[in-house]
Amino acid sequence: MADSEDEPQEAKKAKVDRTSRSTYESVDWSICIFCQKKKYKGVKELISVASFDSCQAIVDAAIACDDQRLLLNIKGVDLIAKEAKYHGKCRSKYVRRAEENFECRDDCTTTQNVRELAWFLLRLNRKNVLKANDTYGEQSVSGWSAFNAEMSSITLPRTVIGYCPMIAGSPTEYSTIYTVLKTVQEMSKHLQQNTAVITFDLAIYSKEKEIHWCYPEEFQNLSATEQQQQLKRRKRPICCFVTPPTVNVIETFQVLGQVHRDDSPSPRMIPYFFAMDRMNYSRWLPVYIMDTRNLQEKALDVYNEFLRGNHTVSRSTSQSFNQVWTDMALEQSINLDSKAKGGIIGITQRPSALQKWFLTAHERTATTTATKRIIDLDESTRSTHKESSKVRVQRDENDIKKVIHTLQTVMSNPFDEDAYREDVPLMNLATGVVMPEEISEQLIDAQCLGEARMKLFVSKRINTNEVGFWEPMEKMNIKTFASLSKKAKVKSVDEKLVTVSADRNLFGRLLIASRSRDIDLREVLKYELDSVPCAL
């Protein structure tokens, strides 16, 4: 029956509230929250929502899909406490649909984006928005990590960190890598564990792949799949999943919980490796990216654990938003506790002593960790985030001011609207050097050129055997600003060699002069500013 127009607004609101409550109370948390079934396409396994990231991803996806039914069921509900469940395939399909909707809706923003914007605005307008006092000086809003820690209310269980015996050998030796793989297989069998995870860097990962290719019978079911993550900007870890007798290698993505996504950071970086002639990354990243695409079929248990958020390490139970990558946890625990002044060289070079050091390293580091915990020196027991202290907030603010000052006084400030009212050619912000148009066009198109080369590599060397995987790769030789200031050696009058290079101090003086005088720096930099012509 339709509502009467004369019905009081309070009655209408009460009716809506009763409807919402009845819908919420009727939710069956023992079935998939997406398909509302216990079995999906023959798959009976249901995954429990076990992390804040997973909860947030579900909410964001529901908002992007404008799924009122799901939003009504999960709004204001602690999915972890309710032990909400879903099928892995259902979640993947739902998230992909949400991503498609997100691309079509310019006004759609996720909760994380809103939080990022809130943090940004608070730092810019601290006194006006918060009416804060001056006890913290000019800035009282903490850095990004501390801000998210304060905003998050989810505290995950502490990860147990064990110390395994060390192998006295080079980590890049084939024999060492082979020993690690076999040892982890035996450990998995002993623990009755289906899957184990090993963290490798790219140098070790590539050799592990060679071992697999050379001994296919010994590792019949080896599936190499390539995060973050994390590469280059810095090395990203590679994770190897060892399932006796199967070994699955997969890259740890910067967003490992969404390893199935086509828009992950790593795939988007690959074209730049090809464009900048980084041959090692160009050769291997496509290999484990393609293997990663098959993770759900090759290692479903690993895939499901990643969706649960079990791909990071939490070293504290007193703080939230504190999980780190396995490689970072390694540096903060095992490597930190086992280091000695001067390293191995500072201890001794006698073979027998070195052997003792390797054999006892894991026991000594475990003892160090236990001792720190007993005397309360373990940072994992901190109740506050280290970036939220008054001293740290002020130090970060001073560092930001230094960066801004450098941009405004020393470099070509890219945020100065008055200086760039006209079309400006490609310019080096640090030196002021202008790149010639014929070279700059190729550099600007580096992503497209690298993507074309990447597709050619995948189609001819991975998808087919048209070209051997180990055949030399042709360089693209795209010119960068570094190529404009190459050093050259010429003979002076007294027959001595003189190194000629770009004078950065000269460029700096020109930049400063251009601010106080009527000088067109682009016109000046068209000429050679060297004591000897570069052509020589």
Coordinates of C-alpha atoms in Angstrom, one line a residue:
M1 CA 0.0 0.0 0.0
A2 CA 1.4 3.4 -0.9
D3 CA 2.2 5.8 1.8
S4 CA -0.4 8.5 2.3
E5 CA 0.8 12.0 1.6
D6 CA -0.7 13.1 4.9
E7 CA 1.2 10.5 6.9
P8 CA 3.5 12.2 9.4
Q9 CA 7.2 12.3 8.5
E10 CA 8.1 10.7 11.8
A11 CA 5.9 7.7 11.0
K12 CA 7.5 7.4 7.6
K13 CA 11.0 7.5 9.1
A14 CA 10.0 4.9 11.7
K15 CA 8.7 2.6 8.9
V16 CA 12.0 3.0 7.0
D17 CA 14.0 2.2 10.2
R18 CA 11.9 -0.9 10.9
T19 CA 12.4 -2.1 7.3
S20 CA 16.2 -1.5 7.6
R21 CA 16.3 -3.4 10.9
S22 CA 14.3 -6.3 9.6
T23 CA 16.5 -6.5 6.6
Y24 CA 19.7 -6.4 8.7
E25 CA 18.4 -9.0 11.1
S26 CA 17.5 -11.4 8.3
V27 CA 21.1 -11.4 6.9
D28 CA 22.6 -14.9 6.9
W29 CA 26.3 -14.4 7.5
S30 CA 27.1 -18.1 6.9
I31 CA 26.6 -17.7 3.1
C32 CA 28.4 -15.6 0.5
I33 CA 27.6 -11.9 1.0
F34 CA 27.8 -11.4 -2.8
C35 CA 25.9 -14.3 -4.4
Q36 CA 23.8 -15.2 -1.3
K37 CA 24.7 -18.9 -1.8
K38 CA 26.9 -21.5 0.0
K39 CA 28.2 -22.8 -3.3
Y40 CA 29.2 -21.0 -6.4
K41 CA 30.0 -22.8 -9.7
G42 CA 31.0 -25.9 -7.7
V43 CA 33.2 -24.0 -5.2
K44 CA 32.1 -24.6 -1.7
E45 CA 35.0 -22.9 0.2
L46 CA 33.9 -19.7 1.8
I47 CA 36.5 -17.1 2.9
S48 CA 35.9 -15.1 6.1
V49 CA 36.5 -11.4 6.1
A50 CA 39.6 -11.1 8.3
S51 CA 41.1 -7.7 7.8
F52 CA 40.2 -4.0 7.8
D53 CA 41.5 -3.7 4.2
S54 CA 39.2 -6.4 3.1
C55 CA 36.2 -4.8 4.8
Q56 CA 37.1 -1.4 3.2
A57 CA 37.5 -3.0 -0.2
I58 CA 34.0 -4.6 0.0
V59 CA 32.4 -1.3 1.1
D60 CA 34.2 0.6 -1.6
A61 CA 33.1 -1.9 -4.3
A62 CA 29.5 -1.8 -3.1
I63 CA 29.5 2.0 -3.3
A64 CA 31.1 1.9 -6.8
C65 CA 28.4 -0.6 -7.9
D66 CA 25.7 1.4 -6.2
D67 CA 24.6 -1.9 -4.7
Q68 CA 21.9 -0.8 -2.2
R69 CA 21.1 -4.3 -1.1
L70 CA 24.7 -5.0 0.0
L71 CA 25.2 -1.5 1.4
L72 CA 22.1 -2.0 3.5
N73 CA 23.4 -5.3 4.9
I74 CA 26.9 -4.1 5.7
K75 CA 26.4 -0.5 6.7
G76 CA 27.7 0.1 10.2
V77 CA 28.4 -3.7 10.6
D78 CA 31.7 -5.1 11.8
L79 CA 32.2 -7.7 9.1
I80 CA 35.1 -9.3 11.0
A81 CA 33.1 -9.7 14.2
K82 CA 30.1 -11.1 12.2
E83 CA 32.5 -13.5 10.4
A84 CA 31.0 -12.4 7.0
K85 CA 32.0 -14.8 4.2
Y86 CA 32.4 -14.8 0.5
H87 CA 33.6 -16.9 -2.4
G88 CA 36.9 -15.9 -3.9
K89 CA 35.5 -15.9 -7.4
C90 CA 32.5 -13.9 -6.4
R91 CA 34.6 -11.2 -4.8
S92 CA 36.9 -11.0 -7.8
K93 CA 34.0 -10.7 -10.2
Y94 CA 32.3 -8.1 -8.0
V95 CA 35.5 -6.0 -7.6
R96 CA 36.1 -6.1 -11.4
R97 CA 32.6 -4.8 -12.0
A98 CA 33.1 -2.1 -9.4
E99 CA 36.3 -1.0 -11.1
E100 CA 34.5 -0.7 -14.4
N101 CA 31.8 1.4 -12.8
F102 CA 34.4 3.5 -11.1
E103 CA 36.1 4.4 -14.4
C104 CA 32.7 5.5 -15.8
R105 CA 31.8 7.7 -12.7
D106 CA 34.0 10.7 -12.4
D107 CA 32.2 11.8 -9.2
C108 CA 32.8 8.4 -7.4
T109 CA 35.5 8.5 -4.7
T110 CA 36.5 5.7 -2.4
T111 CA 36.7 6.0 1.3
Q112 CA 40.5 5.9 1.1
N113 CA 40.6 8.9 -1.3
V114 CA 38.3 10.8 1.0
R115 CA 40.7 10.1 3.9
E116 CA 43.7 11.2 1.9
L117 CA 41.9 14.5 1.0
A118 CA 40.9 15.0 4.7
W119 CA 44.5 14.6 5.8
F120 CA 45.7 17.0 3.1
L121 CA 43.2 19.7 4.0
L122 CA 43.9 19.3 7.7
R123 CA 47.6 19.9 7.3
L124 CA 47.0 23.0 5.1
N125 CA 44.3 24.5 7.3
R126 CA 45.1 23.2 10.8
K127 CA 44.4 26.3 12.8
N128 CA 41.2 27.2 10.9
V129 CA 39.7 23.7 10.9
L130 CA 40.8 22.4 14.2
K131 CA 41.2 25.7 16.1
A132 CA 44.4 24.1 17.4
N133 CA 46.7 25.8 19.9
D134 CA 50.3 26.5 19.2
T135 CA 51.8 23.8 21.5
Y136 CA 53.0 22.0 18.4
G137 CA 54.1 25.1 16.5
E138 CA 53.0 25.7 13.0
Q139 CA 51.9 22.1 12.4
S140 CA 50.1 19.7 14.7
V141 CA 48.6 17.2 12.2
S142 CA 50.9 14.2 12.1
G143 CA 52.3 12.5 9.0
W144 CA 50.4 10.2 6.7
S145 CA 51.2 7.0 8.5
A146 CA 50.4 8.3 12.0
F147 CA 47.2 10.0 10.8
N148 CA 45.9 6.7 9.3
A149 CA 46.9 4.9 12.5
E150 CA 44.8 7.3 14.5
M151 CA 41.9 7.0 12.2
S152 CA 41.9 3.2 12.1
S153 CA 40.4 1.2 14.9
I154 CA 41.4 -2.3 13.6
T155 CA 44.2 -4.0 15.5
L156 CA 45.3 -7.3 13.9
P157 CA 47.0 -10.2 15.7
R158 CA 50.7 -10.0 16.1
T159 CA 52.7 -12.1 13.5
V160 CA 54.9 -14.7 15.0
I161 CA 58.5 -14.2 13.6
G162 CA 60.7 -17.3 13.8
Y163 CA 64.4 -17.5 13.2
C164 CA 65.5 -20.2 10.7
P165 CA 69.1 -21.6 10.5
M166 CA 71.3 -19.7 8.1
I167 CA 73.0 -21.2 5.1
A168 CA 76.8 -20.5 4.8
G169 CA 76.8 -19.6 1.1
S170 CA 76.1 -16.9 -1.4
P171 CA 72.4 -16.2 -1.8
T172 CA 72.7 -16.0 -5.6
E173 CA 74.5 -19.3 -6.0
Y174 CA 72.3 -21.9 -7.7
S175 CA 73.2 -24.5 -5.1
T176 CA 72.1 -22.2 -2.2
I177 CA 68.7 -21.4 -3.9
Y178 CA 68.1 -25.1 -4.6
T179 CA 68.9 -26.0 -1.0
V180 CA 66.4 -23.3 0.2
L181 CA 63.6 -24.7 -2.0
K182 CA 64.1 -28.3 -0.9
T183 CA 64.5 -27.2 2.8
V184 CA 61.2 -25.3 2.7
Q185 CA 59.5 -28.2 1.1
E186 CA 60.6 -30.5 3.9
M187 CA 59.6 -27.9 6.5
S188 CA 56.1 -27.7 5.0
K189 CA 55.7 -31.5 5.1
H190 CA 56.9 -31.6 8.7
L191 CA 54.4 -28.9 9.7
Q192 CA 51.6 -30.5 7.6
Q193 CA 51.3 -27.2 5.8
N194 CA 50.1 -27.0 2.2
T195 CA 51.9 -23.8 1.3
A196 CA 54.9 -21.8 2.5
V197 CA 56.0 -18.4 1.5
I198 CA 59.6 -17.3 0.7
T199 CA 60.7 -13.7 0.0
F200 CA 63.2 -13.3 -2.9
D201 CA 64.6 -10.3 -4.7
L202 CA 64.7 -10.3 -8.5
A203 CA 68.3 -11.5 -8.7
I204 CA 67.4 -14.7 -6.8
Y205 CA 64.0 -15.1 -8.4
S206 CA 65.4 -15.2 -11.9
K207 CA 67.8 -18.0 -10.9
E208 CA 65.1 -19.9 -9.2
K209 CA 63.2 -19.9 -12.5
E210 CA 66.3 -21.2 -14.3
I211 CA 66.4 -24.1 -11.8
H212 CA 62.8 -24.9 -12.5
W213 CA 63.3 -24.8 -16.3
C214 CA 66.5 -27.0 -16.1
Y215 CA 64.9 -29.6 -13.8
P216 CA 61.2 -29.9 -14.9
E217 CA 60.9 -33.5 -13.7
E218 CA 62.0 -32.6 -10.2
F219 CA 59.6 -29.7 -10.0
Q220 CA 56.8 -30.9 -12.3
N221 CA 54.2 -28.6 -11.0
L222 CA 56.3 -25.5 -10.6
S223 CA 54.4 -22.4 -11.6
A224 CA 56.3 -19.2 -11.8
T225 CA 54.2 -16.2 -11.3
E226 CA 55.8 -13.0 -10.6
Q227 CA 54.5 -7.2 -5.5
Q228 CA 55.2 -4.5 -4.9
Q229 CA 55.8 -2.8 -5.0
Q230 CA 57.3 -3.0 -5.0
L231 CA 61.3 -3.0 -8.8
K232 CA 62.2 0.0 -8.9
R233 CA 62.0 2.7 -7.6
R234 CA 63.5 0.2 -5.3
K235 CA 63.6 -3.5 -5.2
R236 CA 60.3 -5.2 -4.6
P237 CA 60.2 -8.6 -3.0
I238 CA 59.3 -11.8 -4.8
C239 CA 57.4 -14.4 -2.9
C240 CA 57.8 -18.1 -3.6
F241 CA 55.0 -20.5 -2.5
V242 CA 56.3 -24.0 -2.0
T243 CA 53.8 -26.7 -1.9
P244 CA 55.3 -30.2 -1.8
P245 CA 56.1 -31.1 -4.4
T246 CA 54.9 -27.9 -6.0
V247 CA 56.6 -24.5 -6.0
N248 CA 54.7 -21.4 -7.0
V249 CA 56.6 -18.2 -7.3
I250 CA 54.7 -14.9 -7.3
E251 CA 55.6 -11.3 -7.1
T252 CA 54.5 -9.4 -4.0
F253 CA 52.5 -6.5 -5.4
Q254 CA 52.3 -3.1 -3.8
V255 CA 48.6 -3.9 -3.4
L256 CA 49.0 -7.6 -2.8
G257 CA 45.5 -8.1 -1.7
Q258 CA 44.4 -7.2 -5.2
V259 CA 47.0 -9.3 -7.1
H260 CA 44.4 -10.2 -9.7
R261 CA 43.9 -6.6 -10.8
D262 CA 45.0 -5.6 -14.3
D263 CA 45.8 -2.1 -13.1
S264 CA 48.3 -3.1 -10.4
P265 CA 51.3 -0.8 -10.0
S266 CA 53.9 -3.4 -11.3
P267 CA 52.3 -4.0 -14.8
R268 CA 52.0 -0.2 -15.3
M269 CA 55.7 0.2 -14.6
I270 CA 56.9 -2.5 -17.1
P271 CA 56.7 -0.2 -20.2
Y272 CA 59.1 2.2 -18.5
F273 CA 61.7 -0.6 -17.9
F274 CA 61.6 -1.4 -21.6
A275 CA 61.8 2.3 -22.6
M276 CA 64.8 3.0 -20.3
D277 CA 66.6 -0.2 -21.4
R278 CA 66.5 -1.9 -18.0
M279 CA 67.0 -5.3 -19.6
N280 CA 66.9 -7.5 -16.5
Y281 CA 63.6 -6.1 -15.3
S282 CA 62.2 -6.0 -18.8
R283 CA 63.0 -9.7 -19.3
W284 CA 61.7 -11.1 -15.9
L285 CA 58.8 -8.9 -14.9
P286 CA 56.5 -10.0 -17.7
V287 CA 57.2 -13.6 -16.7
Y288 CA 56.0 -13.4 -13.2
I289 CA 53.2 -11.0 -14.0
M290 CA 51.7 -13.5 -16.4
D291 CA 52.2 -16.3 -13.8
T292 CA 50.5 -14.1 -11.2
R293 CA 47.4 -13.9 -13.5
N294 CA 47.1 -17.7 -13.0
L295 CA 47.5 -17.6 -9.3
Q296 CA 43.9 -18.4 -8.6
E297 CA 44.1 -21.6 -10.6
K298 CA 47.6 -22.6 -9.7
A299 CA 47.5 -21.9 -5.9
L300 CA 44.0 -21.2 -4.8
D301 CA 44.9 -21.4 -1.1
V302 CA 47.6 -18.7 -1.5
Y303 CA 45.2 -16.6 -3.5
N304 CA 42.5 -16.8 -0.8
E305 CA 45.0 -16.0 1.9
F306 CA 46.1 -12.9 0.0
L307 CA 42.5 -11.8 -0.3
R308 CA 42.2 -12.1 3.5
G309 CA 45.1 -9.7 3.9
N310 CA 47.6 -12.4 5.1
H311 CA 50.5 -11.2 3.0
T312 CA 52.1 -8.7 5.4
V313 CA 53.6 -8.8 8.9
S314 CA 52.3 -7.1 12.0
R315 CA 54.8 -6.7 14.8
S316 CA 52.6 -4.8 17.2
T317 CA 49.3 -5.5 19.0
S318 CA 49.1 -2.0 20.5
Q319 CA 48.8 -0.1 17.3
S320 CA 46.7 -0.2 14.1
F321 CA 47.8 0.5 10.5
N322 CA 51.2 -1.0 11.3
Q323 CA 51.6 -3.9 8.8
V324 CA 54.8 -4.0 6.7
W325 CA 56.1 -6.0 3.8
T326 CA 58.0 -9.2 4.5
D327 CA 61.2 -7.8 3.3
M328 CA 60.9 -4.8 5.6
A329 CA 60.0 -7.0 8.5
L330 CA 63.1 -9.0 7.7
E331 CA 65.2 -5.9 8.1
Q332 CA 63.5 -4.8 11.3
S333 CA 63.8 -8.2 13.0
I334 CA 66.2 -10.9 11.8
N335 CA 68.8 -8.7 10.1
L336 CA 68.6 -6.1 12.9
D337 CA 69.1 -8.6 15.7
S338 CA 71.8 -10.6 14.1
K339 CA 74.1 -7.7 13.0
A340 CA 77.4 -7.1 14.7
K341 CA 79.9 -4.2 14.7
G342 CA 81.9 -4.5 11.5
G343 CA 79.8 -7.4 10.2
I344 CA 81.5 -10.8 9.6
I345 CA 84.8 -9.0 8.7
G346 CA 84.8 -7.4 12.1
I347 CA 84.5 -10.7 13.8
T348 CA 87.0 -13.0 12.1
Q349 CA 88.0 -14.5 8.8
R350 CA 88.8 -18.0 10.1
P351 CA 86.6 -20.6 8.4
S352 CA 85.9 -22.5 11.6
A353 CA 84.8 -19.3 13.4
L354 CA 82.6 -18.3 10.5
Q355 CA 81.0 -21.7 10.5
K356 CA 80.1 -21.3 14.2
W357 CA 78.7 -17.8 13.5
F358 CA 76.4 -19.2 10.8
L359 CA 75.3 -22.2 12.9
T360 CA 74.4 -20.1 15.9
A361 CA 73.1 -16.9 14.2
H362 CA 69.4 -17.9 14.4
E363 CA 69.7 -18.8 18.1
R364 CA 71.5 -15.6 19.0
T365 CA 69.0 -13.4 17.2
A366 CA 66.1 -15.2 18.8
T367 CA 67.7 -14.6 22.2
T368 CA 68.3 -10.9 21.5
T369 CA 64.6 -10.5 20.6
A370 CA 63.4 -12.3 23.7
T371 CA 65.7 -10.2 25.9
K372 CA 64.4 -6.9 24.4
R373 CA 60.9 -8.0 25.1
I374 CA 61.7 -8.9 28.7
I375 CA 63.3 -5.5 29.5
D376 CA 60.6 -3.6 27.5
L377 CA 63.0 -2.4 24.8
D378 CA 60.8 -3.9 22.0
E379 CA 59.4 -1.1 19.9
S380 CA 56.4 -3.3 19.0
T381 CA 55.0 -2.5 22.5
R382 CA 54.8 1.3 21.8
S383 CA 51.3 2.6 22.4
T384 CA 51.7 5.6 20.1
H385 CA 52.9 5.9 16.5
K386 CA 56.5 7.2 16.3
E387 CA 55.5 9.8 13.7
S388 CA 52.9 11.4 16.0
S389 CA 55.3 12.8 18.6
K390 CA 55.7 16.6 18.9
V391 CA 59.3 16.5 17.9
R392 CA 58.7 14.3 14.8
V393 CA 55.8 16.4 13.6
Q394 CA 57.9 19.6 13.8
R395 CA 60.9 17.9 12.1
D396 CA 58.8 16.7 9.3
E397 CA 57.3 20.2 8.9
N398 CA 60.8 21.7 8.8
D399 CA 61.8 19.2 6.1
I400 CA 58.8 20.2 4.0
K401 CA 59.7 23.8 4.3
K402 CA 63.3 23.1 3.1
V403 CA 61.9 21.3 0.0
I404 CA 59.6 24.2 -0.8
H405 CA 62.4 26.7 -0.3
T406 CA 64.7 24.8 -2.7
L407 CA 62.0 24.7 -5.3
Q408 CA 61.4 28.4 -5.0
T409 CA 64.9 29.7 -4.9
V410 CA 67.3 27.1 -6.5
M411 CA 65.3 25.1 -9.0
S412 CA 62.8 26.0 -11.7
N413 CA 59.6 26.0 -9.7
P414 CA 57.0 24.0 -11.7
F415 CA 54.2 25.5 -9.5
D416 CA 54.9 29.1 -10.4
E417 CA 52.0 30.0 -12.7
D418 CA 53.4 33.4 -13.6
A419 CA 56.7 31.9 -14.9
Y420 CA 54.9 29.4 -17.2
R421 CA 52.0 31.3 -18.7
E422 CA 53.3 30.3 -22.2
D423 CA 53.9 26.8 -23.5
V424 CA 57.2 25.7 -22.1
P425 CA 59.4 23.0 -23.7
L426 CA 60.6 20.1 -21.7
M427 CA 62.9 21.5 -19.0
N428 CA 65.1 20.0 -16.3
L429 CA 63.8 21.4 -13.0
A430 CA 67.1 21.1 -11.3
T431 CA 69.5 22.6 -13.9
G432 CA 67.1 24.6 -16.2
V433 CA 68.4 22.8 -19.3
V434 CA 65.9 22.7 -22.1
M435 CA 65.7 19.5 -24.1
P436 CA 65.6 19.9 -27.9
E437 CA 62.1 19.2 -29.4
E438 CA 63.2 16.3 -31.6
I439 CA 64.6 14.5 -28.5
S440 CA 61.8 15.5 -26.0
E441 CA 59.1 14.0 -28.2
Q442 CA 60.6 10.6 -27.9
L443 CA 61.0 11.0 -24.1
I444 CA 57.4 12.1 -23.6
D445 CA 56.2 9.1 -25.6
A446 CA 58.4 6.7 -23.6
Q447 CA 55.5 4.9 -22.1
C448 CA 53.8 4.2 -25.4
L449 CA 57.1 3.1 -27.0
G450 CA 57.9 0.9 -24.0
E451 CA 54.4 -0.6 -24.1
A452 CA 54.7 -1.5 -27.7
R453 CA 58.1 -3.2 -27.1
M454 CA 56.7 -5.0 -24.1
K455 CA 53.8 -6.5 -26.1
L456 CA 56.2 -7.6 -28.8
F457 CA 58.4 -9.3 -26.2
V458 CA 55.4 -11.1 -24.6
S459 CA 54.0 -12.3 -28.0
K460 CA 57.3 -13.5 -29.4
R461 CA 59.2 -14.8 -26.3
I462 CA 56.6 -15.8 -23.8
N463 CA 53.3 -16.7 -25.6
T464 CA 55.3 -18.3 -28.4
N465 CA 58.8 -19.5 -29.2
E466 CA 59.2 -17.3 -32.2
V467 CA 62.2 -15.7 -30.5
G468 CA 64.3 -17.4 -27.8
F469 CA 63.8 -16.1 -24.3
W470 CA 67.5 -15.6 -23.8
E471 CA 68.2 -13.9 -27.1
P472 CA 69.7 -10.4 -26.8
M473 CA 67.2 -7.6 -26.5
E474 CA 67.5 -4.5 -28.6
K475 CA 67.9 -1.3 -26.7
M476 CA 65.7 1.7 -27.5
N477 CA 68.3 4.3 -26.6
I478 CA 65.8 7.0 -25.6
K479 CA 67.7 10.2 -24.8
T480 CA 67.3 11.7 -21.3
F481 CA 68.6 14.9 -19.7
A482 CA 71.7 12.9 -18.6
S483 CA 72.6 12.5 -22.3
L484 CA 72.7 16.3 -22.7
S485 CA 75.5 16.7 -20.2
K486 CA 77.9 13.9 -21.2
K487 CA 81.5 14.5 -20.2
A488 CA 84.1 14.6 -22.9
K489 CA 87.9 14.6 -22.6
V490 CA 89.9 17.0 -24.8
K491 CA 93.6 18.0 -25.0
S492 CA 94.5 21.5 -23.9
V493 CA 97.4 23.6 -25.2
D494 CA 99.9 21.9 -22.8
E495 CA 98.7 18.4 -24.0
K496 CA 96.9 17.7 -20.7
L497 CA 93.5 16.0 -20.7
V498 CA 90.7 18.3 -19.6
T499 CA 87.3 16.9 -18.7
V500 CA 84.5 19.1 -20.1
S501 CA 81.0 18.8 -18.5
A502 CA 78.0 20.9 -17.8
D503 CA 78.6 23.5 -15.1
R504 CA 75.7 23.2 -12.7
N505 CA 76.8 26.3 -10.8
L506 CA 76.6 28.3 -14.0
F507 CA 73.0 27.1 -14.6
G508 CA 72.1 28.0 -11.1
R509 CA 73.5 31.5 -11.5
L510 CA 71.6 31.9 -14.7
L511 CA 68.4 30.9 -13.0
I512 CA 68.9 33.4 -10.2
A513 CA 69.8 36.1 -12.7
S514 CA 66.7 35.5 -14.8
R515 CA 64.5 36.2 -11.8
S516 CA 65.9 39.7 -11.2
R517 CA 66.7 40.7 -14.9
D518 CA 64.9 40.7 -18.2
I519 CA 66.5 37.5 -19.4
D520 CA 64.8 34.8 -21.5
L521 CA 66.5 31.7 -20.1
R522 CA 65.2 29.5 -22.9
E523 CA 66.9 31.7 -25.5
V524 CA 70.2 31.7 -23.5
L525 CA 70.3 28.0 -23.2
K526 CA 70.1 27.5 -26.9
Y527 CA 73.8 28.2 -27.0
E528 CA 76.7 26.1 -25.8
L529 CA 77.9 27.4 -22.4
D530 CA 81.2 25.5 -22.4
S531 CA 84.8 26.5 -22.6
V532 CA 85.2 24.0 -25.4
P533 CA 82.5 23.3 -28.0
C534 CA 80.7 20.1 -27.2
A535 CA 81.2 18.9 -30.8
L536 CA 84.8 18.5 -30.0

